Coordinates of C-alpha atoms and ligand atoms in Angstrom, one line a residue:
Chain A
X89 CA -7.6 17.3 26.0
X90 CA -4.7 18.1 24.0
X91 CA -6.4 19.0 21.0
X92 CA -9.4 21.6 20.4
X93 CA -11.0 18.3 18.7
X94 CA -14.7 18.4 19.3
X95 CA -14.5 14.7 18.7
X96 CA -11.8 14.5 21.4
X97 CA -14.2 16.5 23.5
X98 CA -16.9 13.9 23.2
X99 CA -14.5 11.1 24.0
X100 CA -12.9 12.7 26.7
X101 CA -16.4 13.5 27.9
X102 CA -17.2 9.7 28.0
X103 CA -20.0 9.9 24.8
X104 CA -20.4 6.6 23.2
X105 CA -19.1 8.6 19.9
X106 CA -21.0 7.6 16.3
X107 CA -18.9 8.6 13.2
X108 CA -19.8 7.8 9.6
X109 CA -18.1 7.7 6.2
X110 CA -18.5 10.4 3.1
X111 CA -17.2 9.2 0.0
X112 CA -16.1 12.0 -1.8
X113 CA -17.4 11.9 -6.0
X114 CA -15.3 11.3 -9.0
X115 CA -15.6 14.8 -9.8
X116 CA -14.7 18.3 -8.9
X117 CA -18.7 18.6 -7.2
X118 CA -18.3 20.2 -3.7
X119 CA -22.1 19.9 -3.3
X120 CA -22.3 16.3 -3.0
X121 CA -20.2 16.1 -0.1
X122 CA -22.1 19.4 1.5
X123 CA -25.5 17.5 0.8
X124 CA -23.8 14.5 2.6
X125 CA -23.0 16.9 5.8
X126 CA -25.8 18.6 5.9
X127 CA -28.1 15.5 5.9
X128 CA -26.1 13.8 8.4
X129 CA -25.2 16.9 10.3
X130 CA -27.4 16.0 13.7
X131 CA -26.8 12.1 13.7
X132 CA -23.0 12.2 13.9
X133 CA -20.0 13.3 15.9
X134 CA -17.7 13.3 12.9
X135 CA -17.4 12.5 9.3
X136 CA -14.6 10.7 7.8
X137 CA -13.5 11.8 4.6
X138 CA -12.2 8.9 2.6
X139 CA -8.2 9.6 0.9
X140 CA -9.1 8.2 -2.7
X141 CA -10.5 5.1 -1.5
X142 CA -9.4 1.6 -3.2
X143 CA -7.0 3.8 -4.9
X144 CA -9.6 5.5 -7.1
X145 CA -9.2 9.1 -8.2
X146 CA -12.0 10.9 -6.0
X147 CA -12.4 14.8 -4.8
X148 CA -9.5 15.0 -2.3
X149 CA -10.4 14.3 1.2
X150 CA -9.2 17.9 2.4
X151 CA -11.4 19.6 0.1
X152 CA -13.8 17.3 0.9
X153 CA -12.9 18.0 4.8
X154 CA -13.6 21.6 4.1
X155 CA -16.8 21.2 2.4
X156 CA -18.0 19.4 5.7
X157 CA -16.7 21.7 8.1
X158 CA -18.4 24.8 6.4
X159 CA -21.7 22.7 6.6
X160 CA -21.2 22.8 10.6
X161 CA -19.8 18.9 10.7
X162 CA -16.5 17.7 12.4
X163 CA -14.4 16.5 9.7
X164 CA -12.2 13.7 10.3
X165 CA -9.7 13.4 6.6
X166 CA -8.2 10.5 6.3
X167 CA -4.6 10.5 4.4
X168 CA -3.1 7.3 2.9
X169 CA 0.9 6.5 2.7
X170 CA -0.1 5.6 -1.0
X171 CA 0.2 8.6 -2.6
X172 CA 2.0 10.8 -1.0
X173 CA 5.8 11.0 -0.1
X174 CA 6.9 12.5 3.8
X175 CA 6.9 15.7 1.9
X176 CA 3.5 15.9 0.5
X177 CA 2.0 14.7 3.6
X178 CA 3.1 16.8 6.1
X179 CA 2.3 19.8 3.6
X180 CA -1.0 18.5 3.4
X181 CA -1.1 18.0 7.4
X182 CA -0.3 21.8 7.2
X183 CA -2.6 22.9 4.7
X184 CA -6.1 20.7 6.5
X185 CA -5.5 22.4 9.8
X186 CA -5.2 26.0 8.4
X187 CA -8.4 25.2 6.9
X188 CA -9.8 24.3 10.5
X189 CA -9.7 20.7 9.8
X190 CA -8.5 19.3 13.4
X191 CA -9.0 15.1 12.6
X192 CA -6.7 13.1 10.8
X193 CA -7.3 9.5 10.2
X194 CA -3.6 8.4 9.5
X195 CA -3.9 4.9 6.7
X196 CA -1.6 2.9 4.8
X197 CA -3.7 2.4 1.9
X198 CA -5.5 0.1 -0.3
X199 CA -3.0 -0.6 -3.3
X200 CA -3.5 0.9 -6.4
X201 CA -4.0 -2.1 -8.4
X202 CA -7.4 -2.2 -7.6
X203 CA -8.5 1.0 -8.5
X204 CA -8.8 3.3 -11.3
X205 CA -5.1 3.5 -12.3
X206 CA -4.0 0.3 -11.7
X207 CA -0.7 1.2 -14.0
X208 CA 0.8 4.0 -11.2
X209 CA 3.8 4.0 -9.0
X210 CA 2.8 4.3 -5.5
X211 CA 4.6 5.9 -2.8
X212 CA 4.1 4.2 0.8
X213 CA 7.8 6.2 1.7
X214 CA 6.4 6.2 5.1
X215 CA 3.9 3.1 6.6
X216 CA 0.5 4.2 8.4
X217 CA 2.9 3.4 12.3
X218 CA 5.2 6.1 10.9
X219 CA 2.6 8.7 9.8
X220 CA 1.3 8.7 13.0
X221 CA 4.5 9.3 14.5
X222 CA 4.8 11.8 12.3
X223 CA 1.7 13.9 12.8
X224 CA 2.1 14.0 16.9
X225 CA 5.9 14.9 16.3
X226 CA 4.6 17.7 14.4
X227 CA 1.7 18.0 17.2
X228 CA 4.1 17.4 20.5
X229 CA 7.5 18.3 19.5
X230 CA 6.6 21.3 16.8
X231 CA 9.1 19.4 15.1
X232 CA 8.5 18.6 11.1
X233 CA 9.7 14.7 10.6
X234 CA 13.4 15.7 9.7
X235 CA 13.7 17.4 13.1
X236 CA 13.6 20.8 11.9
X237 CA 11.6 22.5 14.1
X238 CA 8.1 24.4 13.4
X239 CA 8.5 27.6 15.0
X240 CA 4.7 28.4 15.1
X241 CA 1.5 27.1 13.8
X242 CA 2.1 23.6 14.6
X243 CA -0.7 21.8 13.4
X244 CA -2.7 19.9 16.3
X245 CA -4.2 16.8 15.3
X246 CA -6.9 15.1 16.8
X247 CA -4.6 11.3 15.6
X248 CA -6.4 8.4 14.2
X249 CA -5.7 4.9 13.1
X250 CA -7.3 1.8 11.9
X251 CA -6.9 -1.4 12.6
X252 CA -8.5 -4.8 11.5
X253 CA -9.4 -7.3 13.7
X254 CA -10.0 -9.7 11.0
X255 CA -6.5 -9.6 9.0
X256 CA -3.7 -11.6 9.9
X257 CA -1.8 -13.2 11.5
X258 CA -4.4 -12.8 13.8
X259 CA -2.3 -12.3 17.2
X260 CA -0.7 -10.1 16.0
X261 CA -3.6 -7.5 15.3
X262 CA -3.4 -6.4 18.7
X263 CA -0.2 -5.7 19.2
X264 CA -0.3 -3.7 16.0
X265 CA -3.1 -1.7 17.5
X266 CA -0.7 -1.0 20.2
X267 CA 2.3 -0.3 18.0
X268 CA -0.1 2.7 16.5
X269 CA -1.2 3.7 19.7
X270 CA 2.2 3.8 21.4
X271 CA 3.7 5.8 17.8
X272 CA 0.1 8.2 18.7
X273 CA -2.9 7.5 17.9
X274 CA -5.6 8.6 19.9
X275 CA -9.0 6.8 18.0
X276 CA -9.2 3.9 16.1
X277 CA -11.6 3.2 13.5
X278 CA -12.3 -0.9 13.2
X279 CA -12.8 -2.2 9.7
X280 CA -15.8 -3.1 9.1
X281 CA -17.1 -6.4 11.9
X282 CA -19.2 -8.8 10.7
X283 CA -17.9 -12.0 12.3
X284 CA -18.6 -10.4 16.0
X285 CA -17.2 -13.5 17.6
X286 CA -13.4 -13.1 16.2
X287 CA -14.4 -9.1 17.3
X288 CA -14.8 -10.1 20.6
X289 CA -11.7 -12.8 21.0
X290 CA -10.0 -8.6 19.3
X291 CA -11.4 -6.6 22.3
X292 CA -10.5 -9.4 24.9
X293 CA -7.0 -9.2 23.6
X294 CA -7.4 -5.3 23.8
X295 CA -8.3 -5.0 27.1
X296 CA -6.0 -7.7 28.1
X297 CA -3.2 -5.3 27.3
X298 CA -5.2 -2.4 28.5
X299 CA -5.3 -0.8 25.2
X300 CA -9.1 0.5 25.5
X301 CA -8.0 2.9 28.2
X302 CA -5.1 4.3 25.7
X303 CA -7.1 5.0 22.7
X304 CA -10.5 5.4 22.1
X305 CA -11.9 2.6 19.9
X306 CA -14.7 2.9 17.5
X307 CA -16.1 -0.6 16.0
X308 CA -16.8 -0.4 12.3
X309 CA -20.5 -1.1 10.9
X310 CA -21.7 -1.3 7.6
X311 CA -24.7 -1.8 6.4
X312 CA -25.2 -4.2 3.6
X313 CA -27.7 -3.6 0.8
X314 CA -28.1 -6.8 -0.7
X315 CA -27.2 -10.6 -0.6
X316 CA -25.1 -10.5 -3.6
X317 CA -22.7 -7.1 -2.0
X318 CA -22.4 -9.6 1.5
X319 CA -20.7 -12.4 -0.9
X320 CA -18.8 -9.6 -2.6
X321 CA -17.1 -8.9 0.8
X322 CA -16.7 -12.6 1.7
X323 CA -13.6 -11.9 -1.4
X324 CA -12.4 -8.6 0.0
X325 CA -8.8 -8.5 1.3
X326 CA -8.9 -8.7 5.1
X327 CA -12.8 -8.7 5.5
X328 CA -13.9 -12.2 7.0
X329 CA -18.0 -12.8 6.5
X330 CA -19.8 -15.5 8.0
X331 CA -22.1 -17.5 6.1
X332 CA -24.8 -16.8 8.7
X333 CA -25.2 -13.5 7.6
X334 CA -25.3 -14.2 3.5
X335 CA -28.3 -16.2 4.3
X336 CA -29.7 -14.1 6.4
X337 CA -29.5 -11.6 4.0
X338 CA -30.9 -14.4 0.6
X339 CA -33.4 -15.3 3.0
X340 CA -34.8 -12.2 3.2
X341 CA -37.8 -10.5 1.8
X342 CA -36.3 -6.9 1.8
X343 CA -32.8 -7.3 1.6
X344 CA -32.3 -3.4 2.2
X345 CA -34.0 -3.5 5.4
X346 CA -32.3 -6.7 6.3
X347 CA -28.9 -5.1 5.8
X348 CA -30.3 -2.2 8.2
X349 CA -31.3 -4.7 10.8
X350 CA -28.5 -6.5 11.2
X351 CA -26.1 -2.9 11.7
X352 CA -28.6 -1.7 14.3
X353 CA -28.4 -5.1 16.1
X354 CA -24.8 -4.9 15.7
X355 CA -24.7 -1.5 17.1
X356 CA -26.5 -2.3 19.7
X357 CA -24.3 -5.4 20.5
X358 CA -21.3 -3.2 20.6
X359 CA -22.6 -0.4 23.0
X360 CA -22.4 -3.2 25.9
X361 CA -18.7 -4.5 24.8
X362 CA -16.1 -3.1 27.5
X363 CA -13.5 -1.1 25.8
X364 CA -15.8 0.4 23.1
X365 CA -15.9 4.0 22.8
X366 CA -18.4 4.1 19.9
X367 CA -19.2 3.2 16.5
X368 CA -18.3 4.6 13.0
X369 CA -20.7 3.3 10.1
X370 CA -18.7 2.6 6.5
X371 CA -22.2 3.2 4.6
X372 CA -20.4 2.9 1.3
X373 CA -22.1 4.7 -1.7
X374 CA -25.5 4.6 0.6
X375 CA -24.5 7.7 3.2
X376 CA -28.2 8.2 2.9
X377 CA -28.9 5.1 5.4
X378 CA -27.0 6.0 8.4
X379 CA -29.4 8.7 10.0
X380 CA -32.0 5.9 10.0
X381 CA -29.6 3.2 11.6
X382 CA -28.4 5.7 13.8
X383 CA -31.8 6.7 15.4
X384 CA -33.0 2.9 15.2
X385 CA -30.3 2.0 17.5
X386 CA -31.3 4.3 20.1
X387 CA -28.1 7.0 19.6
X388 CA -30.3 10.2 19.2
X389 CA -30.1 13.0 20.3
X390 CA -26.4 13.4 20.0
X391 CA -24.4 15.2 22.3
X392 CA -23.9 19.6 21.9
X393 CA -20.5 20.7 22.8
Chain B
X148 CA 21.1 -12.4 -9.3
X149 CA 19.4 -10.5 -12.3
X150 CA 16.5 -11.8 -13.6
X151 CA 15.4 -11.0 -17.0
X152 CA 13.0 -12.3 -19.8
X153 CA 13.5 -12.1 -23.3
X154 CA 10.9 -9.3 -24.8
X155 CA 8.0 -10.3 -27.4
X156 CA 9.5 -11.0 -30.6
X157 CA 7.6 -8.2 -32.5
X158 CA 9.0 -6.0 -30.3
X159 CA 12.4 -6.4 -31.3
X160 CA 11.8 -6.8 -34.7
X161 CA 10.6 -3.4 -34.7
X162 CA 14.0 -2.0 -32.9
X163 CA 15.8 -3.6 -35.5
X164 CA 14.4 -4.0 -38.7
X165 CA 15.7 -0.5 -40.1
X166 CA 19.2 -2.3 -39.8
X167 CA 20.7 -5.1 -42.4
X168 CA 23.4 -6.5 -40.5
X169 CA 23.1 -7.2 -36.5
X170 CA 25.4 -8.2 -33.6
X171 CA 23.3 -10.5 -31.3
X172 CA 25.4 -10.1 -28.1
X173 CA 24.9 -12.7 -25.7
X174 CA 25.8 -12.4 -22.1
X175 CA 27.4 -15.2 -20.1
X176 CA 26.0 -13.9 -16.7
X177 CA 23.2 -13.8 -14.9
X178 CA 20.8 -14.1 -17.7
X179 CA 22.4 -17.3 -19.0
X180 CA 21.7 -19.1 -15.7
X181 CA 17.7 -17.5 -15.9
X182 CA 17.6 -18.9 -19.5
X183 CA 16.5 -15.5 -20.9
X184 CA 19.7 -14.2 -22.5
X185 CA 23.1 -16.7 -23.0
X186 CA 24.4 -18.5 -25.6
X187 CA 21.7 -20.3 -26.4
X188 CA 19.2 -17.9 -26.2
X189 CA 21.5 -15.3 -28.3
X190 CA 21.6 -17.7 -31.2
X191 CA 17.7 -18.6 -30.7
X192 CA 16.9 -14.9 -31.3
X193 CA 19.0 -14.5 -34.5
X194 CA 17.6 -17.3 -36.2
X195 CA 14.1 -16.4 -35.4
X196 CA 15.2 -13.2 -36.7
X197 CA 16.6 -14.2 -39.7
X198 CA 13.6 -16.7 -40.2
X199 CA 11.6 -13.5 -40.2
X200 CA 13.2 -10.8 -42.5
X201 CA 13.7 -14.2 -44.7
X202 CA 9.9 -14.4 -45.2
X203 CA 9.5 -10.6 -45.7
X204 CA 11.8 -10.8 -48.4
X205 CA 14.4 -8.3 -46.6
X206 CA 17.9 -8.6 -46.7
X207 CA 19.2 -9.6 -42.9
X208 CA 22.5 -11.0 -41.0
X209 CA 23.3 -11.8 -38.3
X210 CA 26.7 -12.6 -36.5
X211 CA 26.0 -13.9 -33.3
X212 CA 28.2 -14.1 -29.9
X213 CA 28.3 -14.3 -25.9
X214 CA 30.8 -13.1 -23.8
X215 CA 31.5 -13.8 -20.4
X216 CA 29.7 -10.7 -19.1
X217 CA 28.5 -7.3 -20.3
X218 CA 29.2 -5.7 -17.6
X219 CA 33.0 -5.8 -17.0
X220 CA 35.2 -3.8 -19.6
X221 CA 37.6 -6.2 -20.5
X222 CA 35.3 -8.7 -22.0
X223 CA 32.9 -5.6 -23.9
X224 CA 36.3 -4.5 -25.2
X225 CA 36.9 -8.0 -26.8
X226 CA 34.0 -7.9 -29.4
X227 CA 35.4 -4.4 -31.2
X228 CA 35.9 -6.3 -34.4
X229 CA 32.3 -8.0 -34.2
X230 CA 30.8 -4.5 -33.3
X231 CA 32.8 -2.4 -36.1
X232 CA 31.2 -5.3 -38.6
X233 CA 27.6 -5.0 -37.6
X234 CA 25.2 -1.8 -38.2
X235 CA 24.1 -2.4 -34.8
X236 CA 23.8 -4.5 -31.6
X237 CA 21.4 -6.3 -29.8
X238 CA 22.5 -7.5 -26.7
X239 CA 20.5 -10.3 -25.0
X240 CA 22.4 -9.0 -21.3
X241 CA 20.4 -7.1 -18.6
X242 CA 20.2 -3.6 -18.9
X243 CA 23.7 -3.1 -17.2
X244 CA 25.0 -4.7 -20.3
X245 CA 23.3 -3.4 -22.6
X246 CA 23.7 0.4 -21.1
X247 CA 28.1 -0.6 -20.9
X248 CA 28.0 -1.9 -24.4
X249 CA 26.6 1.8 -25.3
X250 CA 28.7 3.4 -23.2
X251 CA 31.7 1.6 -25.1
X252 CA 30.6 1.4 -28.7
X253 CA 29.9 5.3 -29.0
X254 CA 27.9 6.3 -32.5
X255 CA 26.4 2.5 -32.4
X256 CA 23.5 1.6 -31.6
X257 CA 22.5 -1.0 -29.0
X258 CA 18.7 -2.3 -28.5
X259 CA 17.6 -4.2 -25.4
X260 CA 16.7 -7.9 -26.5
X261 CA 15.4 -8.4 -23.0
X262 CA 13.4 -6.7 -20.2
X263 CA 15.1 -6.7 -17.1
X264 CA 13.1 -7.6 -13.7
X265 CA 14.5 -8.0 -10.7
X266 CA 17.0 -9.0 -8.2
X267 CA 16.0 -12.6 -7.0
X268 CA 16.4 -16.0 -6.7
X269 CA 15.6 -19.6 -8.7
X270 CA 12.6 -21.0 -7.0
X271 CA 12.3 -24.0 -8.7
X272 CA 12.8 -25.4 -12.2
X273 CA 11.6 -22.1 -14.4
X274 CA 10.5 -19.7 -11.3
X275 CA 12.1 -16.7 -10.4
X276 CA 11.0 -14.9 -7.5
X277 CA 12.1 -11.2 -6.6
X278 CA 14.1 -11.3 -3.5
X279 CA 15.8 -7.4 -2.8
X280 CA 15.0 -4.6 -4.3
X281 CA 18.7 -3.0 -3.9
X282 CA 17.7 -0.1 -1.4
X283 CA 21.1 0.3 -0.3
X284 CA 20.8 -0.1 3.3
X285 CA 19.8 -3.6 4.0
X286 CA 17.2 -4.6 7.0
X287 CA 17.1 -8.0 7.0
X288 CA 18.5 -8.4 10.1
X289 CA 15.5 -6.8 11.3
X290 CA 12.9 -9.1 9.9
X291 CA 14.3 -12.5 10.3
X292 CA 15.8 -12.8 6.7
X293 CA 12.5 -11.7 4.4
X294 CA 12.8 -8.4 2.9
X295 CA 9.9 -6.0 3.6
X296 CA 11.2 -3.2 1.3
X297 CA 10.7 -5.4 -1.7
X298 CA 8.1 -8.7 -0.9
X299 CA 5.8 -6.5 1.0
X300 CA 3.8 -5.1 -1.9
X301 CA 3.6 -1.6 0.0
X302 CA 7.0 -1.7 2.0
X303 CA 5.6 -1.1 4.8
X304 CA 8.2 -1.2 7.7
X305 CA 6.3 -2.2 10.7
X306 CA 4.0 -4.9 10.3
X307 CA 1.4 -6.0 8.2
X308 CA -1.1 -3.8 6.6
X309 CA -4.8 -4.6 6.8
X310 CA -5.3 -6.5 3.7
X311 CA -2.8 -9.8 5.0
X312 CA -5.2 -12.5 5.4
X313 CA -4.4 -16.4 5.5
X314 CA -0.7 -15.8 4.3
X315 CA -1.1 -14.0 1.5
X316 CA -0.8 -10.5 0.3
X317 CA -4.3 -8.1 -0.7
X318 CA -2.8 -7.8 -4.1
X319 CA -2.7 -11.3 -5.1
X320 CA -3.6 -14.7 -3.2
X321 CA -0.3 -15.5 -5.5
X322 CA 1.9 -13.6 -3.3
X323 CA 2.7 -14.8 0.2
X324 CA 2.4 -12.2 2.3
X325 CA 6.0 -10.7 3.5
X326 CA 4.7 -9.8 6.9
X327 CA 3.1 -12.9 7.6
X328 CA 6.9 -14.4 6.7
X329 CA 8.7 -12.1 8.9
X330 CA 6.2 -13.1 11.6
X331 CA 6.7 -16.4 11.2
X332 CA 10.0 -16.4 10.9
X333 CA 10.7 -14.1 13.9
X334 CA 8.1 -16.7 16.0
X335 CA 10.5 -19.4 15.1
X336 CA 13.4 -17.5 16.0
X337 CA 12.4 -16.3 19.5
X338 CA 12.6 -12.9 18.4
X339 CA 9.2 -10.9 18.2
X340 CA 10.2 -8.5 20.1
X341 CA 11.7 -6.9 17.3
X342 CA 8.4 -6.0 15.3
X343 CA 7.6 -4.6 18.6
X344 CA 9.8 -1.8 18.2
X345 CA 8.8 1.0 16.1
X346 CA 11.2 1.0 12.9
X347 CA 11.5 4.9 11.9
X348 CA 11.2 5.7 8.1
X349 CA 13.7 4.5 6.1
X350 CA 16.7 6.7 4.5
X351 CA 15.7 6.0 1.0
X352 CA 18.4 8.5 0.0
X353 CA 20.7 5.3 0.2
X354 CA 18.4 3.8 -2.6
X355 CA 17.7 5.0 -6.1
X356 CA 16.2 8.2 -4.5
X357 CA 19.4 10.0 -3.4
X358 CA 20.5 9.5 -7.4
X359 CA 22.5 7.2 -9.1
X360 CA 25.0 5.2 -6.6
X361 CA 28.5 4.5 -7.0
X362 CA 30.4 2.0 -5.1
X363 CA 34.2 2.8 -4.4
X364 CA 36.9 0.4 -3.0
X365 CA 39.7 2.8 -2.5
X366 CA 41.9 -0.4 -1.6
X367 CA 42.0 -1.7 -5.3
X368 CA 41.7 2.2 -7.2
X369 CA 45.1 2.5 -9.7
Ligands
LIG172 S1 16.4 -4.5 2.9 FE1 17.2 -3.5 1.0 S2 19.2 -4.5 0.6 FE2 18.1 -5.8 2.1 S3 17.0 -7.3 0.9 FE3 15.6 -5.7 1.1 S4 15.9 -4.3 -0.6 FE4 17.6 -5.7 -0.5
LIG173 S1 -0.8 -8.0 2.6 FE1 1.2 -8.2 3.5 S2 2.6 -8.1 1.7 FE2 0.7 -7.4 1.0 S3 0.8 -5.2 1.3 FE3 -0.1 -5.9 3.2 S4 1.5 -6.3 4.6 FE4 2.4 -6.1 2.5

């Protein structure tokens, strides 16, 4: 342990860890995120707290990180290169953990021209490798990222990363993974899996290189609603989706409960792959879904610290 | 070089039209060999000018010229005669020239006929593609020749982001994706090793962000 993390805890404890996603509104409405925490409160380990996700303008994820602590939920905030300079975010870093916040999901960012102000200059003065680097210099060396040193209070991060097994070039994914974990990270959050074969070719690769045993590595689920949102994804930027699963979904009587089938299967796929440490579920706009995913596939009760 | 393109006509006419009697400067440089702002292009504009204010009954002239480059004093200084004739100027140069033309014709005014762009290269007949973004301090000998500051829509300095799929870039399946260049390129090269290594952030005060840069060379100074 180097961090009071009670999502380090859990890992460190050898939990098969379940984390989910809380979008933060487009609004100043604390509430929503509370409501989120509260209902998901006793069927997660930790709550990720999106940074202005595809680059649209959304409560920020360290109020929102707040909002789910004070409902008795481990926030995890995650903080994009996008928008922030080296300055802003290691004021920010200082700000979250005087708040108690003690994850940090460290992300380049989507770009803004997909989102809301697709006319904005973006930052990206550091990239998501150097971020990290950043945070456990702050963390390890009480050191602020021009050397000056942090005479007390150092904020001590619990360090995330992503990383996405279905980007490319594809061979180098994993050495990227280890790139992050070598600069700090301690969890990673996988985008989203829906192709589970190029997954497990990833996690080969992984433990190949022994990464598993360096960072603990959470494989991303979401749950899809309908046929039409699974061909949506087939388009997203780094998101490969097999056309097994769009017509699984079409064929489908219940496309809702389809979606929710297919995560639980997945999930419980994943608890038997060697390297992974648990599973964090990207219900997007649907935060509503993951207590019953997460009891279907058999991860209740979850662990007291 | 510099890459420009001449801006919409309206636009232009609305910079000028206050005026009766305009200098089209034209600028032998870069922006006669990207066909947005030489010779040719100079007289272009002031007839389609003068076509205009013709049909809207307005009194307009134009005297049009190109020197070698907008940029470099002694050929500015030559067109003093030209420039004390007109009300005002518009210069078909980058903004360097149009910005040096200014900062030698004091009291006159000097529009932009053209937007600037970028720093790049001819790609093929009529394509320009940006190539550096002038940060200062140049990496290329990092990544195998392809710049990462400036193709790499997020700069990022160690390796692709999560949106590279199949070559290209999340913004756009138009652009190729730097990092799947420089990976390529280094694979080529025998030389991966070097995205191995963690790059640390990049002194940006060399670029724009430390202020405007000079460039001294002490050896040639009067
Ligand atoms: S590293 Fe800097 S100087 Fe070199 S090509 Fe890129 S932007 Fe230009
Ligand atoms: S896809 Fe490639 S070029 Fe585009 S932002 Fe990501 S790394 Fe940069």
């Amino acid at each position: 342990m180097i961090t009071e993390s009670r999502l380090e805890k859990l890992f460190t404890d050898g939990h098969f860890v379940v984390t989910a996603e809380i979008g933060p509104p487009k609004n100043s409405n604390g509430e929503v995120v509370r409501k989120h925490a509260r209902n998901l409160k006793n069927y997660i380990d930790g709550a990720n707290l999106t940074d202005n996700q595809t680059a649209v303008v959304r409560l920020s994820s360290i109020a929102a990180g707040y909002h789910v602590l004070s409902e008795g939920l481990d926030p995890i905030i995650q903080m994009t290169c996008r928008d922030r300079n080296r300055i802003g975010l290691q004021s920010d870093l200082l700000g979250a953990y005087s708040l108690g916040i003690r994850n940090v999901l460290a992300l380049t960012g989507d770009h803004q021209s997909f989102g809301n102000h697709p006319t904005s200059k973006n930052v990206y003065d550091l990239d998501s490798i150097q971020l990290i680097r950043t945070i456990k210099k702050m963390r390890d060396e009480k050191q602020f990222l021009s050397g000056e040193a942090i005479k007390e209070h150092e904020p001590r991060f619990f360090i995330g990363a992503v990383e996405n097994p279905f980007g490319d070039p594809f061979e180098f994914r994993v050495l990227r993974l280890e790139k992050k974990i070598e600069a700090g990270a301690q969890f990673i959050q996988t985008q989203c899996i829906f192709d589970m074969e190029r997954f497990e070719r990833f996690m080969e690769m992984v433990r190949e290189r022994g990464l598993h045993e360096r960072a603990y590595i959470l494989a991303g689920i979401t749950p899809l609603k309908s046929a039409k949102a699974a061909k949506y994804m087939k388009n997203v930027a780094g998101m490969i989706m097999p056309d097994h699963i769009i017509e699984r979904m079409e064929k489908a009587e219940d496309q809702k409960e389809e979606g929710v089938k297919i995560a639980v299967e997945m999930i419980e796929h994943l608890k038997a792959v060697k390297g992974v440490a648990g599973v964090h579920i990207m219900a997007i706009a649907w935060e509503d879904i993951v207590p019953v995913i997460v009891e279907r596939a058999g991860l209740l009760p979850r662990p007291e610290v | 070089m510099i890459v420009a393109e001449r801006k919409p006509i309206e636009e232009i006419i609305k910079m000028v039209e206050k005026h009766e009697n305009i200098l089209v400067l034209g600028c032998g440089g870069c922006v006669t060999v990207c066909l947005a702002g030489g010779e040719k292009e100079a007289e272009q504009l002031a007839t389609t000018l003068r076509l205009y204010f013709q049909k809207e009954n307005k009194q307009f002239k134009t005297i049009t010229t190109t020197i070698t480059r907008q940029c470099d004093p002694e050929y500015v200084k030559s067109v003093a005669e030209e420039v004390a004739k007109a009300d005002a100027v518009l210069s078909t140069a980058c903004g360097v020239g149009v910005q040096f033309m200014a900062e030698n014709y004091p009291g006159k005014w000097v529009y932009p006929a053209l937007n600037t762009k970028f720093a790049g290269a001819n790609l093929e007949l009529g394509v320009w593609g940006e190539r550096c973004g002038l940060c200062g301090e140049c990496i290329l000998h990092l990544t195998g020749g392809v710049c990462p500051v400036i193709r790499c829509s997020k700069s990022l300095l160690n390796g692709p982001c999560g949106g590279s799929q199949n070559g290209k870039c999340e913004v756009s399946s138009e652009i190729d994706c730097a990092w799947q260049l420089i990976y390529d390129r280094l694979k080529s090269l025998n030389s991966l090793d070097l995205i191995l290594k963690i790059q640390p952030p990049k002194d940006w005060s060399k670029a724009r962000d430390g202020g405007p840069r000079k460039v001294i060379k002490e050896e040639v100074r009067l």
